[in-house]
Amino acid sequence: MQLSTMAQLPVEHGGLDGESVVMVTESSFSATRLNQIAESIQQRYSDIITWNPCDRIFIQPIKTVDELIQSIESDFPTFCQQRRIRLVIIDSIAALMRTEFDRDQAPERANVMHSLCSHLRRLQTQYRLAVVVTNQVSATITDGDLAQSLPEPGSDLETNGKSNDATPRVSASFPSLAERRARCKPALGLAWASCVTHRLLLTLTHRRVTIADDPTAGQPQTSVVRRLSIVFSPRLPTDRECRYVITAQGIRGIADEAEAEAEA
């Protein structure tokens, strides 16, 4: 949502000086949340954005792979000729592919994904678009993880579903946050990995920071710190990452000193 709003800013202010199309495949789009973020961006850039940002964001629900193909190959090119579209967001590609293709249909799924990416690249070149596609992740579960999740033999948790101290008894500690991150792999396999040119990973951390200047809150609120990491990119170094929080106004980056305070 914030990307589609920020894209309306001039290039010199970090935007794309254009409109956005958001194709939603996973759930209903929250117009209330979009209005909230758009209002915040408009207030921040009141001397630049003199229009309602929501009027330049076009939401298209997509329910099936056939609808996505129809939209990208037929409908979208015509729309680009009529409007100043500069950003396309598909949220997400995995939801459709996982739903409509079984495991034994991997070749057919790969052909569809390659065809879609080929069309998106042509549109990107022709209309100078930025294309953002979200994906899901899959976690690798080991036998050790399953053993750790089971109660100790003879424990209260095993016999009646509850423990006297309300704490599940497990045979060993769970994997650390870093270990869990390492086990997360992008959905759709190598077929999709070969289609993308940049990959960014969004993860949660175990830290929280105080949001003291949130105008919608009566008192300071805390928010979970999240991390954006560059997994691979032909231009950007992969050892770079940034930390951010989600507020009522949208995404906000946090400085190193705020991160250090959160860890204290």
PDB file of C-alpha atoms in Angstrom:
ATOM      1  CA  MET A   1       0.000   0.000   0.000  1.00  0.00           C
ATOM      2  CA  GLN A   2       2.761   2.409   0.888  1.00  0.00           C
ATOM      3  CA  LEU A   3       4.656   1.606  -2.310  1.00  0.00           C
ATOM      4  CA  SER A   4       1.612   2.421  -4.426  1.00  0.00           C
ATOM      5  CA  THR A   5       1.249   5.752  -2.639  1.00  0.00           C
ATOM      6  CA  MET A   6       4.930   6.733  -2.666  1.00  0.00           C
ATOM      7  CA  ALA A   7       5.148   5.910  -6.383  1.00  0.00           C
ATOM      8  CA  GLN A   8       3.146   9.060  -7.075  1.00  0.00           C
ATOM      9  CA  LEU A   9       5.963  11.310  -5.859  1.00  0.00           C
ATOM     10  CA  PRO A  10       8.319  12.904  -8.396  1.00  0.00           C
ATOM     11  CA  VAL A  11      11.498  11.001  -9.190  1.00  0.00           C
ATOM     12  CA  GLU A  12      13.623  13.569  -7.353  1.00  0.00           C
ATOM     13  CA  HIS A  13      11.678  12.763  -4.163  1.00  0.00           C
ATOM     14  CA  GLY A  14      12.128   9.001  -4.514  1.00  0.00           C
ATOM     15  CA  GLY A  15       8.926   8.239  -6.405  1.00  0.00           C
ATOM     16  CA  LEU A  16       8.085   7.128  -9.933  1.00  0.00           C
ATOM     17  CA  ASP A  17       5.879  10.076 -10.909  1.00  0.00           C
ATOM     18  CA  GLY A  18       3.030   7.786 -11.878  1.00  0.00           C
ATOM     19  CA  GLU A  19       0.083   5.633 -10.920  1.00  0.00           C
ATOM     20  CA  SER A  20      -0.080   2.069  -9.587  1.00  0.00           C
ATOM     21  CA  VAL A  21      -1.947  -1.157 -10.231  1.00  0.00           C
ATOM     22  CA  VAL A  22      -2.250  -3.633  -7.354  1.00  0.00           C
ATOM     23  CA  MET A  23      -3.366  -7.173  -8.222  1.00  0.00           C
ATOM     24  CA  VAL A  24      -4.596  -8.881  -5.067  1.00  0.00           C
ATOM     25  CA  THR A  25      -4.799 -12.679  -4.996  1.00  0.00           C
ATOM     26  CA  GLU A  26      -4.703 -13.683  -1.323  1.00  0.00           C
ATOM     27  CA  SER A  27      -7.443 -11.783   0.486  1.00  0.00           C
ATOM     28  CA  SER A  28      -9.695  -8.781   0.294  1.00  0.00           C
ATOM     29  CA  PHE A  29      -7.935  -5.446  -0.004  1.00  0.00           C
ATOM     30  CA  SER A  30      -8.267  -3.130   3.006  1.00  0.00           C
ATOM     31  CA  ALA A  31      -9.487   0.198   1.654  1.00  0.00           C
ATOM     32  CA  THR A  32      -9.520   1.596   5.193  1.00  0.00           C
ATOM     33  CA  ARG A  33      -5.827   0.885   5.664  1.00  0.00           C
ATOM     34  CA  LEU A  34      -5.002   2.334   2.246  1.00  0.00           C
ATOM     35  CA  ASN A  35      -6.861   5.538   3.072  1.00  0.00           C
ATOM     36  CA  GLN A  36      -4.998   5.771   6.366  1.00  0.00           C
ATOM     37  CA  ILE A  37      -1.577   5.467   4.721  1.00  0.00           C
ATOM     38  CA  ALA A  38      -2.514   7.724   1.802  1.00  0.00           C
ATOM     39  CA  GLU A  39      -3.684  10.456   4.161  1.00  0.00           C
ATOM     40  CA  SER A  40      -0.410  10.287   6.071  1.00  0.00           C
ATOM     41  CA  ILE A  41       1.688  10.495   2.891  1.00  0.00           C
ATOM     42  CA  GLN A  42      -0.407  13.381   1.599  1.00  0.00           C
ATOM     43  CA  GLN A  43       0.113  15.304   4.834  1.00  0.00           C
ATOM     44  CA  ARG A  44       3.849  14.668   4.751  1.00  0.00           C
ATOM     45  CA  TYR A  45       4.150  15.854   1.141  1.00  0.00           C
ATOM     46  CA  SER A  46       1.318  18.386   1.135  1.00  0.00           C
ATOM     47  CA  ASP A  47       3.269  20.744  -1.127  1.00  0.00           C
ATOM     48  CA  ILE A  48       3.671  18.003  -3.769  1.00  0.00           C
ATOM     49  CA  ILE A  49       0.658  15.679  -3.566  1.00  0.00           C
ATOM     50  CA  THR A  50      -2.322  17.996  -3.997  1.00  0.00           C
ATOM     51  CA  TRP A  51      -4.705  15.237  -5.072  1.00  0.00           C
ATOM     52  CA  ASN A  52      -6.230  12.237  -3.326  1.00  0.00           C
ATOM     53  CA  PRO A  53      -3.553   9.492  -3.645  1.00  0.00           C
ATOM     54  CA  CYS A  54      -6.220   6.788  -3.672  1.00  0.00           C
ATOM     55  CA  ASP A  55      -7.504   8.118  -6.999  1.00  0.00           C
ATOM     56  CA  ARG A  56      -4.245   6.990  -8.632  1.00  0.00           C
ATOM     57  CA  ILE A  57      -4.150   3.478  -7.199  1.00  0.00           C
ATOM     58  CA  PHE A  58      -6.121   0.811  -9.080  1.00  0.00           C
ATOM     59  CA  ILE A  59      -6.996  -2.385  -7.204  1.00  0.00           C
ATOM     60  CA  GLN A  60      -7.749  -5.529  -9.188  1.00  0.00           C
ATOM     61  CA  PRO A  61      -8.858  -8.703  -7.392  1.00  0.00           C
ATOM     62  CA  ILE A  62      -7.471 -11.853  -9.043  1.00  0.00           C
ATOM     63  CA  LYS A  63      -9.035 -15.196  -8.153  1.00  0.00           C
ATOM     64  CA  THR A  64      -7.488 -17.651 -10.626  1.00  0.00           C
ATOM     65  CA  VAL A  65      -4.375 -18.135 -12.720  1.00  0.00           C
ATOM     66  CA  ASP A  66      -6.472 -17.669 -15.860  1.00  0.00           C
ATOM     67  CA  GLU A  67      -7.614 -14.270 -14.604  1.00  0.00           C
ATOM     68  CA  LEU A  68      -4.008 -13.261 -13.932  1.00  0.00           C
ATOM     69  CA  ILE A  69      -2.938 -14.340 -17.417  1.00  0.00           C
ATOM     70  CA  GLN A  70      -5.869 -12.487 -19.009  1.00  0.00           C
ATOM     71  CA  SER A  71      -5.079  -9.356 -17.051  1.00  0.00           C
ATOM     72  CA  ILE A  72      -1.345  -9.271 -17.816  1.00  0.00           C
ATOM     73  CA  GLU A  73      -1.506 -10.363 -21.446  1.00  0.00           C
ATOM     74  CA  SER A  74      -4.643  -8.539 -22.619  1.00  0.00           C
ATOM     75  CA  ASP A  75      -6.196  -6.038 -20.211  1.00  0.00           C
ATOM     76  CA  PHE A  76      -3.133  -4.467 -18.665  1.00  0.00           C
ATOM     77  CA  PRO A  77      -1.386  -3.291 -21.886  1.00  0.00           C
ATOM     78  CA  THR A  78      -4.514  -1.397 -22.906  1.00  0.00           C
ATOM     79  CA  PHE A  79      -4.771   0.155 -19.461  1.00  0.00           C
ATOM     80  CA  CYS A  80      -1.129   1.298 -19.627  1.00  0.00           C
ATOM     81  CA  GLN A  81      -1.880   3.145 -22.840  1.00  0.00           C
ATOM     82  CA  GLN A  82      -4.699   5.056 -21.142  1.00  0.00           C
ATOM     83  CA  ARG A  83      -3.048   5.833 -17.791  1.00  0.00           C
ATOM     84  CA  ARG A  84       0.397   6.804 -16.530  1.00  0.00           C
ATOM     85  CA  ILE A  85       1.080   3.452 -14.831  1.00  0.00           C
ATOM     86  CA  ARG A  86       4.571   3.177 -13.335  1.00  0.00           C
ATOM     87  CA  LEU A  87       4.185   0.467 -10.681  1.00  0.00           C
ATOM     88  CA  VAL A  88       2.620  -2.992 -10.772  1.00  0.00           C
ATOM     89  CA  ILE A  89       2.247  -5.062  -7.600  1.00  0.00           C
ATOM     90  CA  ILE A  90       1.114  -8.694  -7.555  1.00  0.00           C
ATOM     91  CA  ASP A  91       0.296  -9.883  -4.033  1.00  0.00           C
ATOM     92  CA  SER A  92       1.032 -12.729  -4.228  1.00  0.00           C
ATOM     93  CA  ILE A  93       2.124 -15.097  -6.980  1.00  0.00           C
ATOM     94  CA  ALA A  94       2.394 -18.120  -4.684  1.00  0.00           C
ATOM     95  CA  ALA A  95      -1.219 -18.048  -3.550  1.00  0.00           C
ATOM     96  CA  LEU A  96      -2.522 -18.850  -7.036  1.00  0.00           C
ATOM     97  CA  MET A  97       0.213 -21.251  -8.080  1.00  0.00           C
ATOM     98  CA  ARG A  98       0.011 -23.328  -4.921  1.00  0.00           C
ATOM     99  CA  THR A  99      -3.767 -23.513  -5.100  1.00  0.00           C
ATOM    100  CA  GLU A 100      -4.209 -24.506  -8.742  1.00  0.00           C
ATOM    101  CA  PHE A 101      -1.191 -26.738  -9.370  1.00  0.00           C
ATOM    102  CA  ASP A 102      -0.400 -29.997  -7.612  1.00  0.00           C
ATOM    103  CA  ARG A 103       3.132 -31.197  -6.895  1.00  0.00           C
ATOM    104  CA  ASP A 104       3.106 -33.457  -9.938  1.00  0.00           C
ATOM    105  CA  GLN A 105       2.253 -30.462 -12.155  1.00  0.00           C
ATOM    106  CA  ALA A 106       5.532 -28.639 -11.575  1.00  0.00           C
ATOM    107  CA  PRO A 107       6.451 -28.461 -15.301  1.00  0.00           C
ATOM    108  CA  GLU A 108       3.082 -26.928 -16.218  1.00  0.00           C
ATOM    109  CA  ARG A 109       3.361 -24.446 -13.362  1.00  0.00           C
ATOM    110  CA  ALA A 110       6.881 -23.467 -14.402  1.00  0.00           C
ATOM    111  CA  ASN A 111       5.714 -22.829 -17.983  1.00  0.00           C
ATOM    112  CA  VAL A 112       2.925 -20.550 -16.757  1.00  0.00           C
ATOM    113  CA  MET A 113       5.276 -18.600 -14.476  1.00  0.00           C
ATOM    114  CA  HIS A 114       7.868 -18.144 -17.233  1.00  0.00           C
ATOM    115  CA  SER A 115       5.180 -16.943 -19.646  1.00  0.00           C
ATOM    116  CA  LEU A 116       3.845 -14.430 -17.114  1.00  0.00           C
ATOM    117  CA  CYS A 117       7.330 -13.112 -16.354  1.00  0.00           C
ATOM    118  CA  SER A 118       8.103 -12.792 -20.059  1.00  0.00           C
ATOM    119  CA  HIS A 119       5.005 -10.635 -20.575  1.00  0.00           C
ATOM    120  CA  LEU A 120       5.773  -8.535 -17.484  1.00  0.00           C
ATOM    121  CA  ARG A 121       9.300  -7.846 -18.706  1.00  0.00           C
ATOM    122  CA  ARG A 122       8.036  -6.710 -22.088  1.00  0.00           C
ATOM    123  CA  LEU A 123       5.533  -4.407 -20.420  1.00  0.00           C
ATOM    124  CA  GLN A 124       8.221  -3.170 -18.053  1.00  0.00           C
ATOM    125  CA  THR A 125      10.445  -2.173 -20.943  1.00  0.00           C
ATOM    126  CA  GLN A 126       7.676  -0.712 -23.075  1.00  0.00           C
ATOM    127  CA  TYR A 127       6.008   1.394 -20.364  1.00  0.00           C
ATOM    128  CA  ARG A 128       8.960   1.929 -17.980  1.00  0.00           C
ATOM    129  CA  LEU A 129       7.321   0.009 -15.142  1.00  0.00           C
ATOM    130  CA  ALA A 130       8.551  -1.200 -11.790  1.00  0.00           C
ATOM    131  CA  VAL A 131       7.159  -4.668 -11.016  1.00  0.00           C
ATOM    132  CA  VAL A 132       6.933  -5.972  -7.448  1.00  0.00           C
ATOM    133  CA  VAL A 133       5.733  -9.534  -6.831  1.00  0.00           C
ATOM    134  CA  THR A 134       5.370 -10.939  -3.332  1.00  0.00           C
ATOM    135  CA  ASN A 135       6.034 -14.586  -2.615  1.00  0.00           C
ATOM    136  CA  GLN A 136       5.544 -16.897   0.331  1.00  0.00           C
ATOM    137  CA  VAL A 137       8.166 -18.897   2.199  1.00  0.00           C
ATOM    138  CA  SER A 138       8.308 -22.517   3.265  1.00  0.00           C
ATOM    139  CA  ALA A 139       9.995 -23.697   6.447  1.00  0.00           C
ATOM    140  CA  THR A 140      12.084 -26.863   6.542  1.00  0.00           C
ATOM    141  CA  ILE A 141      10.917 -29.043   9.439  1.00  0.00           C
ATOM    142  CA  THR A 142      13.333 -31.640  10.803  1.00  0.00           C
ATOM    143  CA  ASP A 143      12.716 -34.730  12.924  1.00  0.00           C
ATOM    144  CA  GLY A 144      14.363 -32.889  15.794  1.00  0.00           C
ATOM    145  CA  ASP A 145      11.782 -30.109  15.575  1.00  0.00           C
ATOM    146  CA  LEU A 146       8.974 -32.643  15.790  1.00  0.00           C
ATOM    147  CA  ALA A 147      10.556 -34.282  18.825  1.00  0.00           C
ATOM    148  CA  GLN A 148      10.935 -30.914  20.544  1.00  0.00           C
ATOM    149  CA  SER A 149       7.268 -30.109  20.033  1.00  0.00           C
ATOM    150  CA  LEU A 150       6.102 -33.269  21.849  1.00  0.00           C
ATOM    151  CA  PRO A 151       5.462 -33.286  25.620  1.00  0.00           C
ATOM    152  CA  GLU A 152       7.679 -35.310  27.915  1.00  0.00           C
ATOM    153  CA  PRO A 153       6.293 -38.783  28.599  1.00  0.00           C
ATOM    154  CA  GLY A 154       4.128 -38.791  31.683  1.00  0.00           C
ATOM    155  CA  SER A 155       3.883 -35.004  31.896  1.00  0.00           C
ATOM    156  CA  ASP A 156       0.665 -33.185  32.722  1.00  0.00           C
ATOM    157  CA  LEU A 157       0.647 -31.765  29.222  1.00  0.00           C
ATOM    158  CA  GLU A 158       0.600 -35.254  27.770  1.00  0.00           C
ATOM    159  CA  THR A 159      -2.131 -36.647  30.067  1.00  0.00           C
ATOM    160  CA  ASN A 160      -4.707 -33.873  30.215  1.00  0.00           C
ATOM    161  CA  GLY A 161      -3.614 -31.176  27.779  1.00  0.00           C
ATOM    162  CA  LYS A 162      -2.614 -28.736  30.538  1.00  0.00           C
ATOM    163  CA  SER A 163       0.397 -28.178  32.714  1.00  0.00           C
ATOM    164  CA  ASN A 164       0.208 -27.125  36.358  1.00  0.00           C
ATOM    165  CA  ASP A 165       2.369 -24.075  35.641  1.00  0.00           C
ATOM    166  CA  ALA A 166       0.711 -23.405  32.247  1.00  0.00           C
ATOM    167  CA  THR A 167       4.090 -23.928  30.575  1.00  0.00           C
ATOM    168  CA  PRO A 168       4.414 -26.652  27.902  1.00  0.00           C
ATOM    169  CA  ARG A 169       7.104 -29.173  28.778  1.00  0.00           C
ATOM    170  CA  VAL A 170       9.326 -29.990  25.836  1.00  0.00           C
ATOM    171  CA  SER A 171      12.320 -32.234  25.568  1.00  0.00           C
ATOM    172  CA  ALA A 172      14.694 -29.554  24.222  1.00  0.00           C
ATOM    173  CA  SER A 173      14.871 -25.874  23.304  1.00  0.00           C
ATOM    174  CA  PHE A 174      13.444 -24.633  20.012  1.00  0.00           C
ATOM    175  CA  PRO A 175      15.705 -23.432  17.188  1.00  0.00           C
ATOM    176  CA  SER A 176      16.989 -19.875  17.476  1.00  0.00           C
ATOM    177  CA  LEU A 177      15.644 -17.046  15.322  1.00  0.00           C
ATOM    178  CA  ALA A 178      18.689 -17.206  13.067  1.00  0.00           C
ATOM    179  CA  GLU A 179      18.236 -20.946  12.593  1.00  0.00           C
ATOM    180  CA  ARG A 180      14.573 -20.540  11.718  1.00  0.00           C
ATOM    181  CA  ARG A 181      15.425 -17.837   9.167  1.00  0.00           C
ATOM    182  CA  ALA A 182      18.009 -20.119   7.567  1.00  0.00           C
ATOM    183  CA  ARG A 183      15.375 -22.821   7.142  1.00  0.00           C
ATOM    184  CA  CYS A 184      12.938 -20.509   5.350  1.00  0.00           C
ATOM    185  CA  LYS A 185      13.036 -20.936   1.593  1.00  0.00           C
ATOM    186  CA  PRO A 186      11.042 -19.103  -1.087  1.00  0.00           C
ATOM    187  CA  ALA A 187       7.997 -20.925  -2.392  1.00  0.00           C
ATOM    188  CA  LEU A 188       7.710 -22.123  -6.016  1.00  0.00           C
ATOM    189  CA  GLY A 189      11.304 -23.372  -6.180  1.00  0.00           C
ATOM    190  CA  LEU A 190      13.986 -22.693  -8.774  1.00  0.00           C
ATOM    191  CA  ALA A 191      11.420 -22.132 -11.516  1.00  0.00           C
ATOM    192  CA  TRP A 192      10.337 -18.889  -9.903  1.00  0.00           C
ATOM    193  CA  ALA A 193      13.819 -17.992  -8.653  1.00  0.00           C
ATOM    194  CA  SER A 194      15.030 -17.890 -12.253  1.00  0.00           C
ATOM    195  CA  CYS A 195      12.319 -15.360 -13.134  1.00  0.00           C
ATOM    196  CA  VAL A 196      13.111 -12.601 -10.659  1.00  0.00           C
ATOM    197  CA  THR A 197      15.952 -10.083 -10.911  1.00  0.00           C
ATOM    198  CA  HIS A 198      16.002  -8.881  -7.288  1.00  0.00           C
ATOM    199  CA  ARG A 199      14.977 -10.742  -4.142  1.00  0.00           C
ATOM    200  CA  LEU A 200      14.241  -9.063  -0.822  1.00  0.00           C
ATOM    201  CA  LEU A 201      13.451 -10.944   2.387  1.00  0.00           C
ATOM    202  CA  LEU A 202      11.168  -9.483   5.060  1.00  0.00           C
ATOM    203  CA  THR A 203      11.470 -11.014   8.523  1.00  0.00           C
ATOM    204  CA  LEU A 204      10.386 -10.369  12.091  1.00  0.00           C
ATOM    205  CA  THR A 205      12.847  -9.901  14.931  1.00  0.00           C
ATOM    206  CA  HIS A 206      12.280 -10.519  18.651  1.00  0.00           C
ATOM    207  CA  ARG A 207      12.782  -6.851  19.524  1.00  0.00           C
ATOM    208  CA  ARG A 208      10.295  -4.029  20.057  1.00  0.00           C
ATOM    209  CA  VAL A 209      10.707  -0.242  20.058  1.00  0.00           C
ATOM    210  CA  THR A 210       8.551   2.541  21.409  1.00  0.00           C
ATOM    211  CA  ILE A 211       6.678   4.696  18.916  1.00  0.00           C
ATOM    212  CA  ALA A 212       6.433   7.918  20.854  1.00  0.00           C
ATOM    213  CA  ASP A 213       5.086  10.240  18.171  1.00  0.00           C
ATOM    214  CA  ASP A 214       2.140   8.239  16.837  1.00  0.00           C
ATOM    215  CA  PRO A 215      -0.678  10.827  16.601  1.00  0.00           C
ATOM    216  CA  THR A 216      -3.367   8.136  16.512  1.00  0.00           C
ATOM    217  CA  ALA A 217      -2.381   6.737  19.900  1.00  0.00           C
ATOM    218  CA  GLY A 218      -3.179   8.353  23.210  1.00  0.00           C
ATOM    219  CA  GLN A 219       0.104   7.182  24.691  1.00  0.00           C
ATOM    220  CA  PRO A 220       3.404   5.779  23.415  1.00  0.00           C
ATOM    221  CA  GLN A 221       2.981   2.406  21.720  1.00  0.00           C
ATOM    222  CA  THR A 222       5.495  -0.346  21.037  1.00  0.00           C
ATOM    223  CA  SER A 223       6.005  -2.056  17.693  1.00  0.00           C
ATOM    224  CA  VAL A 224       7.881  -5.154  16.597  1.00  0.00           C
ATOM    225  CA  VAL A 225      11.116  -4.458  14.742  1.00  0.00           C
ATOM    226  CA  ARG A 226      11.220  -6.019  11.277  1.00  0.00           C
ATOM    227  CA  ARG A 227      14.128  -6.542   8.923  1.00  0.00           C
ATOM    228  CA  LEU A 228      14.453  -6.106   5.160  1.00  0.00           C
ATOM    229  CA  SER A 229      17.447  -7.975   3.724  1.00  0.00           C
ATOM    230  CA  ILE A 230      18.824  -8.137   0.192  1.00  0.00           C
ATOM    231  CA  VAL A 231      19.069 -11.808  -0.774  1.00  0.00           C
ATOM    232  CA  PHE A 232      20.393 -11.159  -4.263  1.00  0.00           C
ATOM    233  CA  SER A 233      20.557  -8.269  -6.688  1.00  0.00           C
ATOM    234  CA  PRO A 234      22.637  -7.426  -9.771  1.00  0.00           C
ATOM    235  CA  ARG A 235      23.261  -3.907  -8.429  1.00  0.00           C
ATOM    236  CA  LEU A 236      22.950  -3.886  -4.641  1.00  0.00           C
ATOM    237  CA  PRO A 237      25.338  -5.524  -2.149  1.00  0.00           C
ATOM    238  CA  THR A 238      23.781  -8.504  -0.419  1.00  0.00           C
ATOM    239  CA  ASP A 239      25.296  -7.654   2.963  1.00  0.00           C
ATOM    240  CA  ARG A 240      22.997  -4.662   3.355  1.00  0.00           C
ATOM    241  CA  GLU A 241      19.782  -4.627   5.350  1.00  0.00           C
ATOM    242  CA  CYS A 242      17.524  -2.133   7.072  1.00  0.00           C
ATOM    243  CA  ARG A 243      15.215  -2.308  10.071  1.00  0.00           C
ATOM    244  CA  TYR A 244      11.751  -0.835  10.250  1.00  0.00           C
ATOM    245  CA  VAL A 245       8.480  -0.819  12.146  1.00  0.00           C
ATOM    246  CA  ILE A 246       4.865  -0.656  10.975  1.00  0.00           C
ATOM    247  CA  THR A 247       2.841   2.236  12.371  1.00  0.00           C
ATOM    248  CA  ALA A 248      -0.585   3.666  11.678  1.00  0.00           C
ATOM    249  CA  GLN A 249       1.049   5.933   9.077  1.00  0.00           C
ATOM    250  CA  GLY A 250       2.829   3.068   7.330  1.00  0.00           C
ATOM    251  CA  ILE A 251       6.385   1.759   7.312  1.00  0.00           C
ATOM    252  CA  ARG A 252       9.026   3.726   9.193  1.00  0.00           C
ATOM    253  CA  GLY A 253      12.739   3.006   9.254  1.00  0.00           C
ATOM    254  CA  ILE A 254      14.475   3.044  12.623  1.00  0.00           C
ATOM    255  CA  ALA A 255      17.966   4.311  13.408  1.00  0.00           C
ATOM    256  CA  ASP A 256      20.745   2.231  14.931  1.00  0.00           C
ATOM    257  CA  GLU A 257      20.389   3.951  18.277  1.00  0.00           C
ATOM    258  CA  ALA A 258      16.703   2.967  18.445  1.00  0.00           C
ATOM    259  CA  GLU A 259      17.679  -0.607  17.668  1.00  0.00           C
ATOM    260  CA  ALA A 260      20.312  -0.583  20.390  1.00  0.00           C
ATOM    261  CA  GLU A 261      17.759   0.793  22.845  1.00  0.00           C
ATOM    262  CA  ALA A 262      15.344  -1.989  21.886  1.00  0.00           C
ATOM    263  CA  GLU A 263      17.982  -4.617  22.641  1.00  0.00           C
ATOM    264  CA  ALA A 264      18.792  -3.133  26.066  1.00  0.00           C
TER     265      ALA A 264
END
